[in-house]
Coordinates of C-alpha atoms in Angstrom, one line a residue:
Chain A
M1 CA -0.3 0.6 0.1
A2 CA 1.2 3.1 -0.9
D3 CA 2.3 5.5 2.1
I4 CA 3.4 8.9 1.2
H5 CA 4.0 9.8 4.7
A6 CA 6.1 6.8 5.4
P7 CA 9.4 8.2 7.1
D8 CA 12.1 6.4 4.4
S9 CA 10.0 7.9 1.7
V10 CA 11.1 11.1 0.1
G11 CA 7.4 11.7 0.3
V12 CA 5.4 13.9 -3.2
V13 CA 7.7 15.3 -5.5
V14 CA 7.6 17.3 -8.7
P15 CA 9.2 16.7 -11.9
Q16 CA 10.6 20.2 -13.8
T17 CA 12.0 20.3 -17.2
L18 CA 14.8 22.3 -17.5
Q19 CA 15.4 24.1 -21.3
F20 CA 18.9 24.0 -22.7
D21 CA 20.0 26.0 -25.7
Q22 CA 23.5 25.4 -26.2
P23 CA 23.7 23.2 -29.3
L24 CA 24.6 18.9 -28.4
Q25 CA 26.6 17.8 -30.8
L26 CA 26.0 14.2 -31.0
A27 CA 28.0 10.9 -31.2
C28 CA 25.8 9.5 -35.0
G29 CA 27.2 13.9 -36.4
R30 CA 23.8 15.5 -35.7
T31 CA 23.5 18.2 -33.8
L32 CA 20.4 18.8 -31.3
E33 CA 20.2 22.6 -31.4
S34 CA 18.5 22.5 -27.9
Y35 CA 16.7 20.4 -25.9
Q36 CA 14.4 20.0 -22.6
L37 CA 15.6 17.4 -19.8
V38 CA 13.1 16.5 -17.3
V39 CA 14.4 16.0 -13.8
E40 CA 13.9 15.0 -10.5
T41 CA 15.8 15.8 -7.5
Y42 CA 15.3 14.6 -4.0
G43 CA 17.6 15.9 -0.8
T44 CA 19.2 19.0 -0.5
L45 CA 22.5 20.0 -1.8
N46 CA 24.9 20.8 0.6
A47 CA 26.7 24.2 0.7
S48 CA 30.6 22.9 -1.0
K49 CA 27.9 21.0 -3.3
S50 CA 29.7 17.4 -2.7
N51 CA 26.7 15.6 -2.1
A52 CA 25.3 14.9 -5.4
V53 CA 24.6 11.9 -7.3
L54 CA 23.4 11.5 -10.2
I55 CA 21.1 8.0 -11.0
C56 CA 21.1 6.7 -14.3
H57 CA 18.0 5.1 -15.5
A58 CA 17.9 2.0 -17.4
L59 CA 15.9 1.1 -21.5
S60 CA 12.4 1.6 -19.9
G61 CA 13.1 4.0 -16.9
H62 CA 12.8 7.8 -16.3
H63 CA 12.8 10.6 -14.1
H64 CA 10.9 9.6 -11.6
A65 CA 12.7 7.4 -9.1
A66 CA 11.0 7.7 -6.0
G67 CA 8.7 9.3 -4.4
Y68 CA 5.0 9.9 -5.2
H69 CA 3.0 12.6 -8.3
S70 CA 0.3 12.9 -5.7
A71 CA -1.4 11.7 -2.4
E72 CA -3.6 9.6 -4.7
D73 CA -0.1 7.6 -6.7
R74 CA -0.4 4.1 -6.3
K75 CA 3.1 3.1 -6.8
P76 CA 6.2 5.1 -6.0
G77 CA 9.2 5.5 -8.5
W78 CA 10.9 2.8 -9.4
W79 CA 14.0 2.6 -7.3
D80 CA 12.0 3.8 -4.5
A81 CA 13.2 0.9 -2.1
Y82 CA 17.2 2.2 -2.2
I83 CA 16.1 6.2 -2.5
G84 CA 14.9 8.2 0.5
P85 CA 15.9 8.9 4.2
G86 CA 18.0 6.2 5.5
K87 CA 18.1 4.4 2.5
P88 CA 21.2 2.9 0.5
I89 CA 20.9 6.4 -1.7
D90 CA 20.4 8.6 2.0
T91 CA 18.4 11.8 1.1
N92 CA 19.2 12.7 4.6
R93 CA 22.8 13.2 3.3
F94 CA 22.6 13.4 -0.4
F95 CA 21.1 15.8 -3.2
V96 CA 20.0 12.8 -5.9
V97 CA 19.1 13.9 -9.4
S98 CA 16.8 11.9 -12.1
L99 CA 16.0 12.7 -14.9
N100 CA 15.0 11.4 -18.1
N101 CA 17.5 10.6 -21.1
L102 CA 17.3 12.3 -24.6
G103 CA 15.4 10.4 -26.5
G104 CA 13.0 9.5 -23.9
C105 CA 9.1 9.4 -23.7
H106 CA 8.6 11.0 -20.3
G107 CA 9.0 14.6 -20.7
S108 CA 12.7 15.1 -22.5
T109 CA 13.2 15.7 -26.0
G110 CA 12.8 12.7 -27.8
P111 CA 10.6 11.5 -31.0
R112 CA 7.4 12.5 -29.6
S113 CA 8.5 16.5 -29.1
I114 CA 8.2 18.7 -32.2
N115 CA 11.5 19.3 -34.3
P116 CA 11.7 23.2 -33.9
Q117 CA 12.7 23.1 -37.7
T118 CA 9.8 21.2 -39.1
G119 CA 7.3 21.8 -36.4
K120 CA 6.3 18.6 -36.5
A121 CA 7.1 16.1 -34.5
W122 CA 10.2 13.7 -34.9
G123 CA 9.0 10.5 -35.0
K124 CA 11.4 8.4 -36.6
D125 CA 13.9 11.1 -37.5
F126 CA 14.8 12.1 -34.3
P127 CA 18.9 11.3 -34.2
M128 CA 20.3 8.4 -33.5
L129 CA 21.9 8.6 -29.7
R130 CA 24.5 6.9 -27.9
V131 CA 25.3 6.0 -24.2
R132 CA 28.2 8.6 -24.4
D133 CA 25.1 11.4 -25.9
W134 CA 23.4 10.8 -22.5
V135 CA 26.4 11.2 -20.6
H136 CA 27.4 14.6 -22.1
S137 CA 23.6 16.2 -21.0
Q138 CA 23.2 14.7 -18.7
A139 CA 27.3 16.8 -17.7
R140 CA 25.5 19.8 -19.0
L141 CA 22.6 19.2 -16.2
A142 CA 25.6 19.0 -13.7
D143 CA 26.8 22.2 -15.0
R144 CA 23.3 23.9 -14.5
L145 CA 22.9 22.8 -11.2
G146 CA 26.3 24.2 -10.1
I147 CA 27.7 20.7 -9.7
E148 CA 31.0 20.5 -10.3
Q149 CA 32.0 16.6 -9.4
W150 CA 29.1 14.3 -8.8
A151 CA 29.7 12.2 -5.1
A152 CA 28.4 9.0 -6.9
V153 CA 27.0 8.3 -10.9
I154 CA 24.7 5.4 -10.3
G155 CA 23.0 2.4 -13.0
G156 CA 21.9 -0.6 -13.6
S157 CA 21.7 -2.2 -16.7
L158 CA 22.2 0.6 -19.5
G159 CA 22.1 3.3 -16.7
G160 CA 25.2 1.2 -15.6
M161 CA 26.4 1.9 -19.0
Q162 CA 26.1 5.5 -18.5
A163 CA 27.4 5.2 -14.7
M164 CA 30.7 3.7 -16.7
R165 CA 30.8 5.9 -19.4
W166 CA 31.1 8.8 -17.1
A167 CA 33.8 7.6 -15.2
L168 CA 36.0 7.7 -18.6
E169 CA 34.8 10.5 -20.1
Y170 CA 34.6 12.9 -17.1
P171 CA 37.1 11.1 -14.5
E172 CA 37.3 14.5 -12.5
R173 CA 33.6 15.1 -12.2
V174 CA 33.2 11.5 -10.6
R175 CA 34.4 10.3 -7.2
H176 CA 32.6 7.2 -7.4
C177 CA 30.6 4.9 -9.6
V178 CA 28.0 2.0 -8.9
V179 CA 27.3 -0.2 -12.0
M180 CA 24.8 -3.3 -11.2
A181 CA 24.2 -5.8 -13.5
S182 CA 25.4 -4.1 -16.4
A183 CA 28.2 -4.7 -18.9
M184 CA 30.8 -3.5 -20.9
K185 CA 29.3 -4.2 -23.8
L186 CA 26.1 -6.8 -25.1
S187 CA 26.7 -10.4 -26.4
A188 CA 25.2 -11.5 -29.8
Q189 CA 22.2 -13.1 -27.7
N190 CA 21.6 -9.6 -26.1
I191 CA 21.6 -8.4 -29.5
A192 CA 19.5 -10.6 -30.7
F193 CA 16.7 -10.0 -28.2
N194 CA 16.9 -6.2 -28.9
E195 CA 16.6 -6.8 -32.8
T196 CA 13.5 -9.1 -32.2
A197 CA 11.9 -6.8 -30.2
R198 CA 12.5 -4.3 -32.6
Q199 CA 11.3 -6.6 -35.5
A200 CA 8.4 -6.8 -33.3
I201 CA 7.5 -3.2 -33.4
M202 CA 8.3 -2.6 -37.1
S203 CA 6.0 -5.8 -38.4
D204 CA 3.3 -4.2 -36.9
P205 CA 1.5 -2.4 -39.7
K206 CA 0.4 0.8 -37.7
F207 CA 4.2 1.1 -36.7
C208 CA 4.2 2.9 -40.5
D209 CA 7.6 3.0 -40.9
G210 CA 8.6 4.5 -37.6
D211 CA 5.4 7.7 -39.3
Y212 CA 2.7 6.3 -37.1
L213 CA 2.5 9.7 -35.4
S214 CA 1.9 11.6 -38.6
H215 CA -0.6 8.8 -39.5
D216 CA -2.5 9.0 -36.3
T217 CA -1.8 5.6 -35.1
Y218 CA 0.4 3.7 -32.7
P219 CA 2.0 0.3 -33.3
K220 CA 0.6 -0.7 -29.7
E221 CA 0.8 -4.6 -30.5
G222 CA 4.3 -4.7 -32.0
L223 CA 5.2 -2.2 -29.0
A224 CA 3.3 -4.8 -26.5
V225 CA 5.2 -7.3 -27.8
A226 CA 8.5 -6.2 -28.2
R227 CA 8.2 -5.4 -24.0
M228 CA 7.2 -9.1 -23.3
I229 CA 9.9 -10.8 -25.0
G230 CA 12.1 -8.2 -23.2
H231 CA 10.4 -9.0 -19.6
I232 CA 10.8 -13.0 -20.2
T233 CA 14.4 -12.1 -19.9
Y234 CA 14.5 -9.8 -17.4
L235 CA 13.0 -12.5 -15.3
S236 CA 14.9 -15.9 -14.6
D237 CA 13.6 -19.1 -15.4
D238 CA 13.7 -19.9 -11.6
G239 CA 11.9 -16.9 -10.6
M240 CA 8.8 -17.3 -13.1
G241 CA 8.2 -21.3 -12.1
E242 CA 7.9 -19.8 -8.4
K243 CA 5.9 -17.0 -9.0
F244 CA 3.6 -18.7 -11.7
G245 CA 4.6 -22.2 -12.5
R246 CA 1.9 -24.1 -14.5
E247 CA -1.3 -22.6 -12.8
I248 CA -3.9 -21.9 -15.0
R249 CA -6.0 -18.6 -15.0
S250 CA -8.8 -20.0 -17.2
G251 CA -10.3 -23.1 -19.5
S252 CA -9.9 -27.0 -18.3
F253 CA -7.5 -30.1 -18.8
A254 CA -10.6 -31.8 -18.9
Q255 CA -11.3 -34.5 -21.6
G256 CA -13.7 -34.5 -23.1
I257 CA -14.2 -30.6 -22.9
E258 CA -12.4 -28.3 -26.1
E259 CA -11.9 -25.3 -24.0
P260 CA -8.6 -23.6 -24.5
V261 CA -6.3 -23.2 -21.6
E262 CA -4.6 -19.9 -20.3
F263 CA -1.8 -19.9 -18.2
Q264 CA -1.1 -17.4 -15.8
I265 CA 2.2 -16.2 -17.2
Q266 CA 0.6 -16.2 -20.5
S267 CA -2.1 -13.3 -19.1
Y268 CA 0.5 -12.0 -17.2
L269 CA 3.2 -11.1 -19.8
R270 CA 0.3 -9.7 -21.8
H271 CA -0.5 -7.6 -18.9
Q272 CA 2.8 -6.4 -18.7
G273 CA 3.0 -5.7 -22.9
D274 CA -0.5 -3.7 -22.7
V275 CA 0.3 -1.7 -20.2
F276 CA 3.9 -0.7 -20.7
S277 CA 3.1 -0.1 -24.5
D278 CA 0.3 2.8 -23.3
S279 CA 2.9 4.6 -21.9
F280 CA 6.0 4.1 -23.9
D281 CA 7.2 5.3 -27.5
A282 CA 8.1 2.8 -30.1
N283 CA 10.6 4.9 -32.1
T284 CA 12.0 5.7 -28.3
Y285 CA 12.7 1.8 -27.5
I286 CA 13.9 1.3 -30.9
L287 CA 16.4 4.2 -29.8
M288 CA 17.2 3.1 -26.5
T289 CA 17.8 -0.9 -27.8
Q290 CA 20.2 0.7 -30.3
A291 CA 21.6 2.6 -27.6
L292 CA 22.6 -0.7 -25.8
D293 CA 23.8 -2.5 -29.4
Y294 CA 26.3 0.0 -29.9
F295 CA 27.1 0.8 -26.6
D296 CA 31.1 -0.8 -26.2
L297 CA 33.1 0.9 -23.4
A298 CA 36.6 0.0 -24.6
R299 CA 36.0 0.4 -29.0
E300 CA 37.8 3.5 -28.9
Y301 CA 40.5 2.4 -26.7
D302 CA 42.0 -0.4 -28.7
D303 CA 39.5 -3.0 -27.6
D304 CA 41.4 -2.8 -24.2
A305 CA 39.0 -2.5 -21.3
V306 CA 42.0 -2.3 -19.1
E307 CA 43.2 0.4 -21.3
A308 CA 39.6 2.1 -21.1
F309 CA 39.6 2.2 -17.4
S310 CA 43.0 3.6 -16.7
R311 CA 41.2 6.9 -17.5
A312 CA 39.1 6.1 -14.6
Q313 CA 39.8 8.1 -10.9
C314 CA 36.6 7.1 -9.2
R315 CA 36.0 4.0 -7.0
F316 CA 33.8 1.3 -8.6
L317 CA 31.1 -0.7 -6.8
V318 CA 29.9 -3.6 -9.4
V319 CA 27.0 -6.1 -8.4
S320 CA 25.7 -8.4 -10.3
F321 CA 23.1 -11.3 -10.0
T322 CA 23.2 -15.2 -9.7
T323 CA 20.7 -15.3 -11.9
D324 CA 20.6 -12.7 -14.5
W325 CA 21.4 -14.0 -17.6
R326 CA 20.8 -11.4 -19.8
F327 CA 23.5 -9.3 -18.0
S328 CA 25.4 -12.1 -16.3
P329 CA 27.8 -12.3 -13.8
Q330 CA 30.4 -13.3 -15.9
R331 CA 29.6 -10.0 -18.0
S332 CA 30.5 -8.3 -14.0
R333 CA 33.5 -9.5 -13.7
E334 CA 35.3 -8.8 -16.6
I335 CA 34.4 -4.9 -16.0
V336 CA 35.8 -5.9 -12.1
D337 CA 38.8 -8.0 -13.8
A338 CA 39.6 -4.8 -16.1
L339 CA 39.6 -2.2 -13.2
V340 CA 41.8 -4.5 -11.3
G341 CA 44.0 -4.7 -14.3
A342 CA 43.9 -1.0 -14.1
S343 CA 44.3 -0.9 -10.5
K344 CA 41.5 1.2 -9.6
Q345 CA 39.2 1.0 -6.7
V346 CA 37.0 -1.8 -7.0
S347 CA 34.6 -3.5 -4.9
Y348 CA 32.4 -6.3 -6.3
A349 CA 29.2 -8.3 -5.0
E350 CA 27.7 -11.6 -6.9
V351 CA 24.0 -11.3 -5.1
D352 CA 22.3 -14.8 -4.8
T353 CA 18.7 -14.3 -6.2
A354 CA 15.8 -15.7 -8.0
Y355 CA 15.1 -12.4 -9.4
G356 CA 16.9 -12.3 -12.8
H357 CA 17.9 -9.4 -14.4
D358 CA 15.1 -7.1 -12.5
A359 CA 16.8 -8.0 -9.0
F360 CA 18.8 -4.7 -9.2
L361 CA 15.2 -3.1 -8.7
M362 CA 14.1 -5.4 -6.3
P363 CA 14.8 -5.2 -2.1
I364 CA 17.4 -7.8 -1.5
E365 CA 18.3 -7.4 1.8
R366 CA 22.1 -8.4 1.0
Y367 CA 22.3 -6.4 -2.1
Y368 CA 20.6 -3.4 0.2
R369 CA 23.4 -3.7 3.0
L370 CA 25.9 -4.2 0.7
F371 CA 25.0 -1.2 -1.2
Q372 CA 24.1 1.2 2.4
A373 CA 27.7 0.1 3.1
F374 CA 29.2 1.6 0.4
M375 CA 27.3 5.0 0.2
Q376 CA 28.0 5.6 3.8
G377 CA 31.6 5.1 3.0
I378 CA 31.3 8.1 0.9
E379 CA 32.7 11.2 2.5
L380 CA 31.2 14.6 2.1
S381 CA 33.1 17.9 2.7
Chain B
M1 CA 64.5 -19.4 9.9
T2 CA 62.3 -20.0 12.7
A3 CA 60.8 -18.0 15.1
V4 CA 58.1 -19.2 17.6
V5 CA 55.1 -16.6 18.8
S6 CA 52.3 -17.2 21.0
N7 CA 48.6 -17.6 18.7
N8 CA 46.2 -15.1 20.9
T9 CA 49.0 -12.5 21.5
F10 CA 48.2 -9.0 19.8
V11 CA 50.5 -6.4 18.8
G12 CA 48.5 -3.5 19.0
D13 CA 45.0 -4.5 17.9
L14 CA 46.5 -6.5 15.3
R15 CA 46.6 -10.8 16.2
I16 CA 50.1 -11.8 15.9
D17 CA 50.3 -13.8 13.3
L18 CA 48.9 -11.2 11.0
S19 CA 51.3 -8.5 12.7
V20 CA 54.1 -11.1 11.6
I21 CA 52.6 -10.7 7.9
Q22 CA 52.5 -7.2 8.2
E23 CA 56.1 -7.3 9.2
W24 CA 57.2 -9.0 6.4
I25 CA 55.0 -6.6 3.4
A26 CA 57.1 -4.0 1.9
G27 CA 55.7 -0.4 2.8
G28 CA 53.4 1.1 -0.5
S29 CA 53.1 -2.6 -2.2
R30 CA 49.9 -4.2 -4.0
V31 CA 48.5 -6.6 -2.4
L32 CA 46.1 -9.5 -3.0
D33 CA 44.8 -11.3 0.0
L34 CA 43.1 -14.5 -0.8
G35 CA 39.7 -15.7 1.5
C36 CA 40.4 -11.2 3.6
G37 CA 37.6 -12.4 5.6
D38 CA 36.6 -9.4 7.7
G39 CA 39.6 -7.3 6.0
T40 CA 41.4 -6.6 9.0
L41 CA 44.3 -7.9 7.9
L42 CA 43.9 -5.5 4.5
A43 CA 42.8 -2.1 6.6
S44 CA 46.1 -2.6 8.9
L45 CA 48.6 -2.7 6.1
R46 CA 46.4 0.3 4.2
D47 CA 46.6 2.2 7.4
H48 CA 50.1 1.5 8.5
K49 CA 51.7 0.4 5.5
Q50 CA 50.6 2.4 2.7
V51 CA 49.5 -0.8 1.0
T52 CA 47.2 -0.9 -1.7
G53 CA 45.3 -3.9 -2.9
Y54 CA 42.3 -6.3 -2.9
G55 CA 41.0 -8.7 -0.9
L56 CA 39.1 -11.9 -2.4
E57 CA 36.4 -13.3 -0.1
I58 CA 33.2 -15.4 -0.6
D59 CA 31.2 -14.6 2.6
P60 CA 28.6 -11.8 2.2
E61 CA 28.3 -10.9 5.5
Q62 CA 32.6 -10.6 5.8
I63 CA 32.2 -8.8 1.9
T64 CA 30.3 -6.2 3.6
T65 CA 31.7 -5.5 6.7
C66 CA 35.2 -5.1 3.9
I67 CA 33.1 -2.5 1.8
A68 CA 31.9 -0.9 5.5
R69 CA 35.9 -0.4 6.1
G70 CA 36.1 1.3 2.8
L71 CA 38.3 -1.5 1.2
N72 CA 38.4 -3.3 -2.1
V73 CA 37.0 -6.5 -2.2
V74 CA 36.0 -9.2 -4.8
E75 CA 33.6 -11.9 -4.8
Q76 CA 35.7 -14.8 -5.7
N77 CA 35.7 -18.4 -5.0
L78 CA 39.4 -19.0 -5.1
D79 CA 38.6 -22.6 -6.3
R80 CA 37.9 -21.6 -9.3
G81 CA 41.5 -20.0 -9.5
L82 CA 43.1 -16.9 -10.1
A83 CA 43.3 -17.1 -14.1
N84 CA 41.7 -13.7 -14.1
F85 CA 44.6 -11.9 -12.1
A86 CA 47.8 -11.1 -14.7
D87 CA 51.2 -12.6 -14.3
N88 CA 53.6 -10.8 -11.5
S89 CA 50.5 -8.3 -10.9
F90 CA 50.8 -8.1 -7.6
D91 CA 53.9 -7.9 -5.1
T92 CA 52.8 -10.0 -2.5
V93 CA 49.8 -12.4 -2.4
V94 CA 48.3 -13.8 0.9
M95 CA 46.5 -16.4 2.1
T96 CA 45.5 -17.2 5.7
Q97 CA 43.9 -19.8 7.6
A98 CA 42.7 -20.9 4.2
L99 CA 44.9 -23.2 2.4
Q100 CA 43.1 -26.2 4.4
T101 CA 39.5 -25.6 2.6
L102 CA 41.0 -25.5 -1.1
R103 CA 39.8 -28.0 -3.2
E104 CA 43.2 -27.7 -4.5
P105 CA 45.4 -26.4 -2.4
H106 CA 48.6 -27.4 -4.4
R107 CA 47.5 -25.7 -7.5
V108 CA 46.4 -22.7 -6.1
L109 CA 49.6 -22.2 -4.5
E110 CA 51.4 -22.4 -7.5
E111 CA 48.5 -19.8 -9.1
M112 CA 49.4 -17.6 -6.2
L113 CA 53.1 -17.4 -7.1
R114 CA 52.4 -17.0 -10.8
V115 CA 50.2 -13.7 -9.6
G116 CA 52.4 -12.5 -7.3
K117 CA 56.1 -12.4 -6.7
E118 CA 56.0 -13.5 -3.3
C119 CA 53.4 -15.4 -0.8
I120 CA 52.5 -15.6 2.2
V121 CA 50.3 -18.3 3.4
T122 CA 49.5 -19.8 7.3
F123 CA 47.6 -22.8 8.0
P124 CA 46.8 -24.7 11.3
N125 CA 49.7 -27.6 12.1
F126 CA 48.0 -30.6 12.0
G127 CA 50.9 -32.1 13.1
H128 CA 50.4 -30.5 16.5
W129 CA 51.2 -32.9 19.7
R130 CA 47.2 -32.5 20.1
A131 CA 45.5 -33.7 17.0
R132 CA 48.3 -36.7 17.5
W133 CA 47.0 -37.7 20.9
H134 CA 43.7 -37.3 19.9
L135 CA 43.9 -39.4 16.9
F136 CA 46.3 -42.1 18.9
F137 CA 44.3 -42.2 22.2
N138 CA 41.1 -41.5 20.9
G139 CA 41.2 -43.0 17.3
R140 CA 39.2 -40.4 16.2
M141 CA 39.7 -37.1 14.2
P142 CA 41.0 -34.3 16.6
V143 CA 37.7 -31.9 17.3
S144 CA 39.8 -29.4 19.2
D145 CA 39.2 -25.5 20.0
L146 CA 41.9 -24.7 17.1
L147 CA 39.7 -27.7 14.7
P148 CA 36.4 -27.3 16.2
Y149 CA 34.6 -29.2 13.1
E150 CA 33.2 -33.1 12.8
W151 CA 35.4 -34.2 10.1
Y152 CA 31.9 -34.9 7.8
D153 CA 31.0 -31.2 8.5
T154 CA 33.8 -29.1 8.0
P155 CA 35.9 -26.7 5.4
N156 CA 38.6 -28.0 6.4
I157 CA 39.0 -31.0 4.0
H158 CA 43.0 -30.9 3.3
F159 CA 44.9 -30.7 6.5
C160 CA 48.5 -30.9 6.5
T161 CA 51.9 -30.4 9.3
F162 CA 54.6 -28.1 8.6
R163 CA 56.5 -31.2 7.5
D164 CA 54.2 -32.4 4.6
F165 CA 54.3 -28.6 3.6
E166 CA 57.4 -28.4 3.6
V167 CA 58.0 -31.5 0.9
L168 CA 55.3 -29.8 -1.4
C169 CA 57.4 -26.6 -1.3
R170 CA 60.6 -28.7 -2.7
E171 CA 58.1 -30.8 -5.0
L172 CA 57.0 -27.6 -6.4
Q173 CA 60.4 -26.2 -6.5
I174 CA 59.0 -23.2 -4.2
T175 CA 61.8 -21.1 -2.1
I176 CA 60.7 -20.6 1.4
L177 CA 62.2 -17.0 2.9
Q178 CA 61.2 -17.3 6.1
R179 CA 58.7 -19.3 8.5
Q180 CA 57.4 -18.5 11.7
V181 CA 55.4 -20.7 14.3
V182 CA 52.9 -19.6 16.3
A183 CA 52.0 -21.7 19.3
E184 CA 50.2 -20.9 22.7
G185 CA 51.2 -21.4 26.6
P186 CA 55.0 -21.3 27.9
F187 CA 55.2 -24.9 27.3
S188 CA 54.5 -25.3 23.6
R189 CA 56.4 -21.9 22.9
F190 CA 59.8 -23.1 24.7
L191 CA 59.2 -26.7 22.9
K192 CA 58.5 -25.4 19.5
E193 CA 61.9 -24.1 19.1
T194 CA 62.9 -27.3 18.5
R195 CA 59.8 -29.3 17.6
P196 CA 57.7 -27.0 15.8
N197 CA 56.3 -30.0 13.8
L198 CA 54.9 -31.0 17.1
F199 CA 54.2 -27.9 18.9
G200 CA 53.6 -25.4 16.7
E201 CA 49.6 -24.7 15.8
T202 CA 50.4 -22.0 13.1
A203 CA 52.6 -21.4 10.4
I204 CA 53.6 -18.4 8.5
Y205 CA 55.3 -19.3 5.5
H206 CA 56.7 -16.1 2.5
L207 CA 57.8 -18.3 -0.5
T208 CA 59.0 -17.0 -4.0
R209 CA 59.5 -19.0 -6.9
R210 CA 63.1 -17.5 -7.2

C-alpha cells in the first residue's frame, strides 16, 4: 500500500523541465540545437556541493525514481526501494538527481517532441543516440545545477553503462561509480533479443515505417510484444517458476471438453505488454535498444578495457545477480577484472537471488546492505 | 629461519600472525589477500603501510564488512582459480588460514606464485601434539579449539603438517624465504623452538619462486 508519509519516503515530488539552448553535438554527427530534460531531485544540495548523486536510468526508466507524484499515486518511483531518508541512497545525506534521458518519452526531448525545424514531431527522424550523448547531456545538467563533481554516479543495466562512460569521459567529475547488472558491451544473444523486439514493433502495420504519429496511429501491439520479449529476459526461469509455475488462469484440461487453457504467465505477460505499450513510445524503444547494442566501453581504446579504465579516477562498486542471464555475472566480472588490471579501487559482489536481471530494482537484503555500506563510506565535505 | 610466537597475542590491535605478515610486507606494495575475511589485515596494511590491493572473499557478511571499511573486496571463489589475474601483477599474495579449505591447495599455491612475486601462507598444523594425541588415543579425528569441526561437516578438507607443506614446496620448487611458528602457552612456546612440527599450532610461510 502506498504511504507517502512513510518516514523513509521522499514523499510527494514535483518534476521540473529544464531548457538547454546550447547545441549538443551527438556521436552520430548530427546536432541537437536545443533540448529539454525532465528532472526530479530529492534531498538538498549542501553548501560545498559535494553530496550530489546522479541516477542513470535503464531501457524503460525515467526521471521518476522515488516518491510519489500525488497523494493519490498508487505506486512510487521505480527505485524507491533504494532512494529515501535512511535508505542506501540516503536523501538525508545526498542530493539525488534523476532525469529522463534524451530520446525518452517521459518529457525530455525525444521522438514525440516537436522538431523546431519542421514544426512537426520528430518521430523516426529523431537522431540516433549513444550512451555518451546521454552522458554529455547529463554533464550539461550538472553544470546547470552547479554540480562540479558527483559524489556518485549510479546505474543498473543500461544505466550502469552511462555510469561507466561518465567515469571515462569526465574522470575528474565522478568520485564514486556504482554499476549494477551491467556489461561493457552486449553479447550476440543480447543484440538478438533487442533485434527481435525491434522487429516486433516494425512489423506492426501501424508502425508506418516509424511515421505513426503523422498517420495518427500507434503500433501498440508490436510494442507490447517487444516488451513481452524483453520482460521474459528480465526474469529468471526459477523466478518465473516460483511465481507462476503452470498455474491456470482459465480453461480446463478435462477430457471431453474443448476449451483452451490460459496459463497465468500468459495473462501476466500480456498485461505487462499492454500496460507498457500504453505509456511508452515505439521510436524511443528502438532508439534505446540501439544505444544498448552500440555501446562498447573499450571500442575507442583499442578494445582494451584495462586501457579504457586507466582514465577513471573514482572508486567503483560493481554488483551482479546470480540468476541474471541477460547481463550475467560474467559480464560484471569482466568489468571488475579490467578495473583490477588498471589498479582502480573496486569492490564486487554477486548477489544470490531468483529475480534475474530485474533484481537490481528489487529490495534484496544483502544487496541493500552492501549498497548501503558503500554509500555510507562516501565522504562529504 | 624459525621463530615462535603465541597465537592469542596481539600486537596493538592486530593478531600476532597478522602482525608478522604485516612486518614481512614492504610499505607501499600491492597486495592480493585470498580469503580476506572481514578485511582486518588489509585495513591494517592500508593504514600502517600504505599498501594498496584487493581482498577476495565469498562470505556475504564479510564482504559487506570489507566494503564498510572502505576496502577493495571482490567476491570470488578461490576454487575457481586466479586465472583472471595477470602474471606478477601483485607484489605479495597472502592467504591466511584458507589453504586447508581448498579443493586443490597445490594448484592455488602455484597460482599465487604466478600472480604474486612473493606469497605468504598461514595454516593450522595437523601435526600438533594434541591432534596426534587425539587420533592416537581416541582413534578419532581431532576436534579441538583449533579444529572445531566434525570430520563430515568441516570446511577444512586438506590438512597437512608443517613437514608435509615443506615437502610440497620442495616438489613445486618453491623457495621458503622465512617461516614463523605460532603457539600458545609458555610450555609449547618453549618446546616448539626445537620441535615446531609437534608444538606449533599455526605456521606463517613467506614463499617465492626464485
